[in-house]
Phi, psi and omega in degrees: 000136181266093183294329178297315180297316179298314180297318180294319178296321178303313181288312184297319184260003181050051178275091187269332179253156181226149183264332184244119183213161180293136181282083179254131180229158175287152180294142179270338181263000185203134186283065183235120178267309175196167176213151171247130184253137167230148187256134184231152178283317179255082186302311184292325176296317183293314180290329175295322176300309184294326176292312186287314187279323184248353180068035183290145171269163178241117176288329180203145175206149177211190180290348183217005182205134178222143171248121185255150179212140174282140184303333183254007185226162181267346184288149180225164166208165186236147177237130181240139177289134179288112180247002182252352176081003176280135178276124179257139177245137185244029180285353176254000178256135178224126174261123179249124179245156185231144181216157173260006178214081183297323181298319178294322178295319179293324176298321178300318178290318179303318181300334179268356180057043179256137184287141175202168176231151177256135177233149173265121178275330177201184179298333185238016180212134180235166171212152173262135180242129175214169179235142175286166178304329179281351179098009177289128179282132180234129174242130175251110186265141172280162167283192178289119184256116176285135181247000000 
């Protein structure tokens, strides 16, 4: 299969919906739609960061694996303790979160005394940029801000 051709046709013809797809459903016995997993060397530091800075809930947690969820959203991701000794770099992964009140979100981070920077993406949109202890880049984007 030529994935380049499929991707180019999708963009050129704006084929946004599809008729034939894999039958994936959320679990009925556990509130999990999908998850993206990343592996970290300091597991407890990473899950402590996500709990403290973002107020994440844990759908599941153990000594080496956690599934995290924001209390008001359905999206999840997973953090796994590095047990194989391979060093993972996360400079190509970026988690983007969205808010309609960036100032309140930044105050939440300020209260925890965690470093971040504010950037202007355009005349009417800003984002806060921070990194998790494992080096995952996180951007918290504002909605459209009227000035």
